[in-house]
GROMACS .gro file of C-alpha atoms in nm:
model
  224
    1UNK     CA    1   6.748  10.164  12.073
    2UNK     CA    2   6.600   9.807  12.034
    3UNK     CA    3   6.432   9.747  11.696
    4UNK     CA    4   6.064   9.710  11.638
    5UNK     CA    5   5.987   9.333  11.553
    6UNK     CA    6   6.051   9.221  11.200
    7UNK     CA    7   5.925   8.851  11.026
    8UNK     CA    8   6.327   8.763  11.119
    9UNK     CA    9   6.223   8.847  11.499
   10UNK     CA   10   5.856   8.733  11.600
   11UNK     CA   11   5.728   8.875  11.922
   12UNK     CA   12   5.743   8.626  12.187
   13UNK     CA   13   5.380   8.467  12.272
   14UNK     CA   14   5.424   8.539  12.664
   15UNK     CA   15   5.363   8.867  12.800
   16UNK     CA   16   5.448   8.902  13.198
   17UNK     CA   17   5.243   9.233  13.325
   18UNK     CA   18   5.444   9.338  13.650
   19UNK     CA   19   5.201   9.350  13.974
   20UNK     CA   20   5.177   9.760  14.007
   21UNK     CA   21   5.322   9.686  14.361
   22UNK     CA   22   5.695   9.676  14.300
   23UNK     CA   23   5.890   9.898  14.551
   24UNK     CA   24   6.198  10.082  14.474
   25UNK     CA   25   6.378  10.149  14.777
   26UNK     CA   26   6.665  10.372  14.645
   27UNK     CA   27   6.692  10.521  14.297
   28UNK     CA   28   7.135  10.434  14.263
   29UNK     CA   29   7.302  10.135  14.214
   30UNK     CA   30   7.471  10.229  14.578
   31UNK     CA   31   7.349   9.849  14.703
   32UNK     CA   32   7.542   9.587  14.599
   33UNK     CA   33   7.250   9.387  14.600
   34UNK     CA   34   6.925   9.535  14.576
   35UNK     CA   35   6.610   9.433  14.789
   36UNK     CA   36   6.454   9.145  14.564
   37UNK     CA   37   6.087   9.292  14.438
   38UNK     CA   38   5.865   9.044  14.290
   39UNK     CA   39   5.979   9.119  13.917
   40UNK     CA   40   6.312   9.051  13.996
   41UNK     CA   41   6.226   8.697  14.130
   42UNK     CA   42   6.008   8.655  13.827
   43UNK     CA   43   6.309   8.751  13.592
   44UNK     CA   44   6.565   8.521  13.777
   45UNK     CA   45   6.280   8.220  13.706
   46UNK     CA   46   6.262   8.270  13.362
   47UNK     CA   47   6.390   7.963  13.147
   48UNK     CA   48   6.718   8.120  12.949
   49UNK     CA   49   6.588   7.951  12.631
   50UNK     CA   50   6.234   8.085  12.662
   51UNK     CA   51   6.147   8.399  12.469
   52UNK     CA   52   5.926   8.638  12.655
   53UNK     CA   53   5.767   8.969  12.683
   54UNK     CA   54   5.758   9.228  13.009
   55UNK     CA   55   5.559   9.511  13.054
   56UNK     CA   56   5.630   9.726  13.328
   57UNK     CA   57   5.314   9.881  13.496
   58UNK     CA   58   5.378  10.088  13.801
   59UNK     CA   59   5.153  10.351  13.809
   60UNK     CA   60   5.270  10.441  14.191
   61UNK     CA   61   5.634  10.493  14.108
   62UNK     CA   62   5.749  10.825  14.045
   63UNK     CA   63   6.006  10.899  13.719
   64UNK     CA   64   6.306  10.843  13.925
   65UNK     CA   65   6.174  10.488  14.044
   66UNK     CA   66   6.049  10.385  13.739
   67UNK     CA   67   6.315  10.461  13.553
   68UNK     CA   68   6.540  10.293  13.817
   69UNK     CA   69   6.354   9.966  13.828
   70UNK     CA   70   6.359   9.961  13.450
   71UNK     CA   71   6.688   9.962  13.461
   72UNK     CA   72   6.752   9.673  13.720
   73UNK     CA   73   6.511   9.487  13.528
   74UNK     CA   74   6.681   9.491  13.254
   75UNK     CA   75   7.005   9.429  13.372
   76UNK     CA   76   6.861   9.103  13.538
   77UNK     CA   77   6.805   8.946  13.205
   78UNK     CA   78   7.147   8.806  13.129
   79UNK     CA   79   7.019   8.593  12.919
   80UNK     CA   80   6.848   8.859  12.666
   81UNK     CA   81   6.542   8.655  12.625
   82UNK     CA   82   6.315   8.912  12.768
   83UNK     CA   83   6.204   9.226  12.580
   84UNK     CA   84   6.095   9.511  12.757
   85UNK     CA   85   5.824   9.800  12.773
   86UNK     CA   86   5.732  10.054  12.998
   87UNK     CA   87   5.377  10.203  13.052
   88UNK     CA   88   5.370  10.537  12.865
   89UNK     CA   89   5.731  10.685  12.886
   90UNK     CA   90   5.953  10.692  12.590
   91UNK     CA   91   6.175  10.868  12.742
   92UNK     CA   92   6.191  10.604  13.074
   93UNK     CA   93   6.231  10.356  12.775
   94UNK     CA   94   6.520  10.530  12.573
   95UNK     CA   95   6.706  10.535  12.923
   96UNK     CA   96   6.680  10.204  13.029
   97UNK     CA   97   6.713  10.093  12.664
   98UNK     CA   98   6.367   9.879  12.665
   99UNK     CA   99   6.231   9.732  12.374
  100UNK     CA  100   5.906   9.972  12.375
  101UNK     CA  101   5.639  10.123  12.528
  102UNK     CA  102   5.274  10.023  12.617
  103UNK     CA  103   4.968  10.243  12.540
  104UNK     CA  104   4.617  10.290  12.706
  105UNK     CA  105   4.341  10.274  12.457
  106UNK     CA  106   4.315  10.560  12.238
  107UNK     CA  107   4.626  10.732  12.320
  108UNK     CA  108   4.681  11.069  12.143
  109UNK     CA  109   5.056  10.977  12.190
  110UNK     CA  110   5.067  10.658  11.935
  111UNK     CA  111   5.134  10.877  11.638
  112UNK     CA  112   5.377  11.119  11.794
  113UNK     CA  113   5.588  10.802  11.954
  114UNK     CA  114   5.570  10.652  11.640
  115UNK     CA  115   5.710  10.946  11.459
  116UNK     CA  116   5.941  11.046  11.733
  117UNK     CA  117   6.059  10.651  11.722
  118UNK     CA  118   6.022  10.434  11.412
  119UNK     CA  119   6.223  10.149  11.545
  120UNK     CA  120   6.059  10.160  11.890
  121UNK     CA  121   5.828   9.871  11.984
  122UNK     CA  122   5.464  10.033  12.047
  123UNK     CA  123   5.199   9.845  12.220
  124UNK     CA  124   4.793   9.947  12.269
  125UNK     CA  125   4.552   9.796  12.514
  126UNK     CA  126   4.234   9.788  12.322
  127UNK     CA  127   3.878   9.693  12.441
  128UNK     CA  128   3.654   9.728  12.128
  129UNK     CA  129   3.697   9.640  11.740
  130UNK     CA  130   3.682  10.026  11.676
  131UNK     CA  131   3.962  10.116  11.909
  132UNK     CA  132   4.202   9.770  11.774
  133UNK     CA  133   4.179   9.958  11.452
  134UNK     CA  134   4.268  10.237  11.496
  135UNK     CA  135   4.578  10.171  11.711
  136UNK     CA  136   4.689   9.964  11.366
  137UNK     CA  137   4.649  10.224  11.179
  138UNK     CA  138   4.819  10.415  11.378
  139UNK     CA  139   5.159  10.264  11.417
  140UNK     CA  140   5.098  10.002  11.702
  141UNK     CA  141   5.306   9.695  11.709
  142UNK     CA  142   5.095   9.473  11.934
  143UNK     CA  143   4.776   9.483  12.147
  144UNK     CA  144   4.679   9.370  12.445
  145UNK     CA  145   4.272   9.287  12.404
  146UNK     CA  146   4.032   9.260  12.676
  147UNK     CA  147   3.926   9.124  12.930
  148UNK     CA  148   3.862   8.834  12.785
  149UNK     CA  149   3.722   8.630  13.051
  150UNK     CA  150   3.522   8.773  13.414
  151UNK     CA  151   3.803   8.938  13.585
  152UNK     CA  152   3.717   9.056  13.955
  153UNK     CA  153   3.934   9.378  13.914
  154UNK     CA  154   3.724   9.522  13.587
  155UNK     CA  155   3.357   9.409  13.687
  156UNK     CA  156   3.297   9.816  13.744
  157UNK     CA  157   3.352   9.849  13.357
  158UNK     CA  158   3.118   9.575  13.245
  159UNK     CA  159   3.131   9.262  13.091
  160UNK     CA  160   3.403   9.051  12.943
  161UNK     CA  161   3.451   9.140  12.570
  162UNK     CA  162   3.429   8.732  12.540
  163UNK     CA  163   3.556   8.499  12.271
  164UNK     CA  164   3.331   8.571  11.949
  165UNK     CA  165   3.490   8.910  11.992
  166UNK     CA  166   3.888   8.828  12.023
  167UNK     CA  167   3.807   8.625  11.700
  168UNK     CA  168   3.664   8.948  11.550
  169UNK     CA  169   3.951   9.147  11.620
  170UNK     CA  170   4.216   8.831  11.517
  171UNK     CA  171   4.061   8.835  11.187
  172UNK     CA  172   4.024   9.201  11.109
  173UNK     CA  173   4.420   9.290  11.209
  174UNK     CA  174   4.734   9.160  11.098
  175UNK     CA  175   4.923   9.247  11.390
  176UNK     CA  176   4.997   9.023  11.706
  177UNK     CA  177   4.697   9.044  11.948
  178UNK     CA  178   4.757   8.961  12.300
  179UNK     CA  179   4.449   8.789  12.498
  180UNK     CA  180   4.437   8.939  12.863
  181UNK     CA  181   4.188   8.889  13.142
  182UNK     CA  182   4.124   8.598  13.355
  183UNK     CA  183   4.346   8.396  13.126
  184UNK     CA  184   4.426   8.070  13.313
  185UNK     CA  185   4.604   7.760  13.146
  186UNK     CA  186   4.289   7.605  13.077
  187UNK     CA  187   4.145   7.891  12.856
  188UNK     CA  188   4.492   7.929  12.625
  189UNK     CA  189   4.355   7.665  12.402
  190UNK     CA  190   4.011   7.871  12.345
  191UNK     CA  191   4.242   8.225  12.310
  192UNK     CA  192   4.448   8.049  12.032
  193UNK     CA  193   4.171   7.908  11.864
  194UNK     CA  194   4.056   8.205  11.818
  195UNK     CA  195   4.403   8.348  11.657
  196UNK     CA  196   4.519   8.539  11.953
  197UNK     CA  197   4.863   8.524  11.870
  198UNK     CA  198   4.959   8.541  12.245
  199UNK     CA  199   4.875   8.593  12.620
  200UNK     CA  200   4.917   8.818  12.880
  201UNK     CA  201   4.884   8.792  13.253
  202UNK     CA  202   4.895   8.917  13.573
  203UNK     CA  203   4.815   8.700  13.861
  204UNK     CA  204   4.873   8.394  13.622
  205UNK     CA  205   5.242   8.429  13.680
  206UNK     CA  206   5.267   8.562  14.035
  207UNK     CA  207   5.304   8.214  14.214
  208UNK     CA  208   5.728   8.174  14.200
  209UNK     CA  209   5.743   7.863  14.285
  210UNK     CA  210   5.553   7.706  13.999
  211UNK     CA  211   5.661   7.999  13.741
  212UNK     CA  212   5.896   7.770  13.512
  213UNK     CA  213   5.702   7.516  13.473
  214UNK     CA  214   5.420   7.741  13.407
  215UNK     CA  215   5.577   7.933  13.131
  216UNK     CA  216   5.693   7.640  12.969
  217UNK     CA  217   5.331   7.467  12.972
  218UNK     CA  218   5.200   7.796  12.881
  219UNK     CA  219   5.455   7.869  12.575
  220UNK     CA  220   5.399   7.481  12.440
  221UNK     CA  221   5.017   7.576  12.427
  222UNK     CA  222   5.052   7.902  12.257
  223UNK     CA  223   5.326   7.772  11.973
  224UNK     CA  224   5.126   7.401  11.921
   0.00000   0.00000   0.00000
């Protein structure tokens, strides 16, 4: 089991969200080389001295597949400069040995994750001032705040939570908060001036062929 961060270990400031659209196309390690899915590109692209976060969100994967993927995933970061969490599975996470797991808002299972694993890495998605706090008082790590910004995919839920209100939450909690939604290179300046402590993305880092660069650009803006 990975330990949870400590002043000796920041977080890294990058999060990578994986698209929901991987495909897992056996659940061994039969193939030699398996079928390169769009994390594993994004893994292989990832500067060995740049320190970043992955959360792997695959709601359409069953157990077998997730945990399978987790596994390749981590075993594609040679490098060990990527730390790892799953949506909602300890267990998936124990297996694999990832970093941690990730949380939806208000998740009854904060407090029995944290109790059932001190050392594990626990991340919240949080969308309100309310909800921020209690997922610190409740044993979270990190969260993931937002949206941020107008994001086509979350229109149905209303508007963006906005800057005034990631400032809110940066100044009420200690803990690393992680802007998220519509966050484009232009905007990291505003998210940091605000004391996010990081970003997270989606789409952001989907386009390969521009992904080192971007991650460098996007770490220099964050740590500046």
């Amino acid at each position: 089991m990975t330990s949870a961060p400590s002043m000796s270990s920041p977080l890294p400031r990058l999060f990578i969200i994986s698209s929901g659209t991987e495909r897992v196309h056996s659940t061994t390690f039969q193939i030699a080389t398996p079928p390169p899915t769009l994390l594993l590109q994004q893994l292989a692209l990832i500067p060995p001295h740049l320190r970043c976060m992955v959360q792997l969100r695959e709601k359409a994967l069953n157990h077998a597949q997730l945990l399978h993927l987790a596994k390749l995933a981590k075993g594609a970061n040679s490098a060990g400069n990527v730390r790892f969490v799953v949506n909602g599975s300890l267990e998936i996470a124990r297996l694999a040995e990832l970093d941690g797991v990730h949380l939806p808002e208000g998740s009854a299972l904060l407090t029995t994750m944290r109790q059932a694993a001190p050392t594990m890495l626990l991340g919240c998605s949080v969308h309100s001032l309310e909800a921020a706090q209690y997922a610190a008082e409740n044993g979270a790590d990190y969260l993931y705040f937002s949206p941020i910004f107008d994001t086509p995919s979350k229109r149905q839920y209303g508007a963006p939570q906005g800057l005034q209100a990631l400032e809110t939450v940066c100044k009420r909690l200690s803990l690393p908060v992680y802007a998220l939604g519509g966050i484009t290179v232009e905007r990291i300046a505003q998210c940091r001036n605000c004391g996010a402590y990081g970003i997270a993305a989606l789409s952001l880092f989907q386009a390969l062929d521009k992904l080192p660069h971007l991650l460098e650009q996007c770490n220099n803006l964050l740590e500046s």
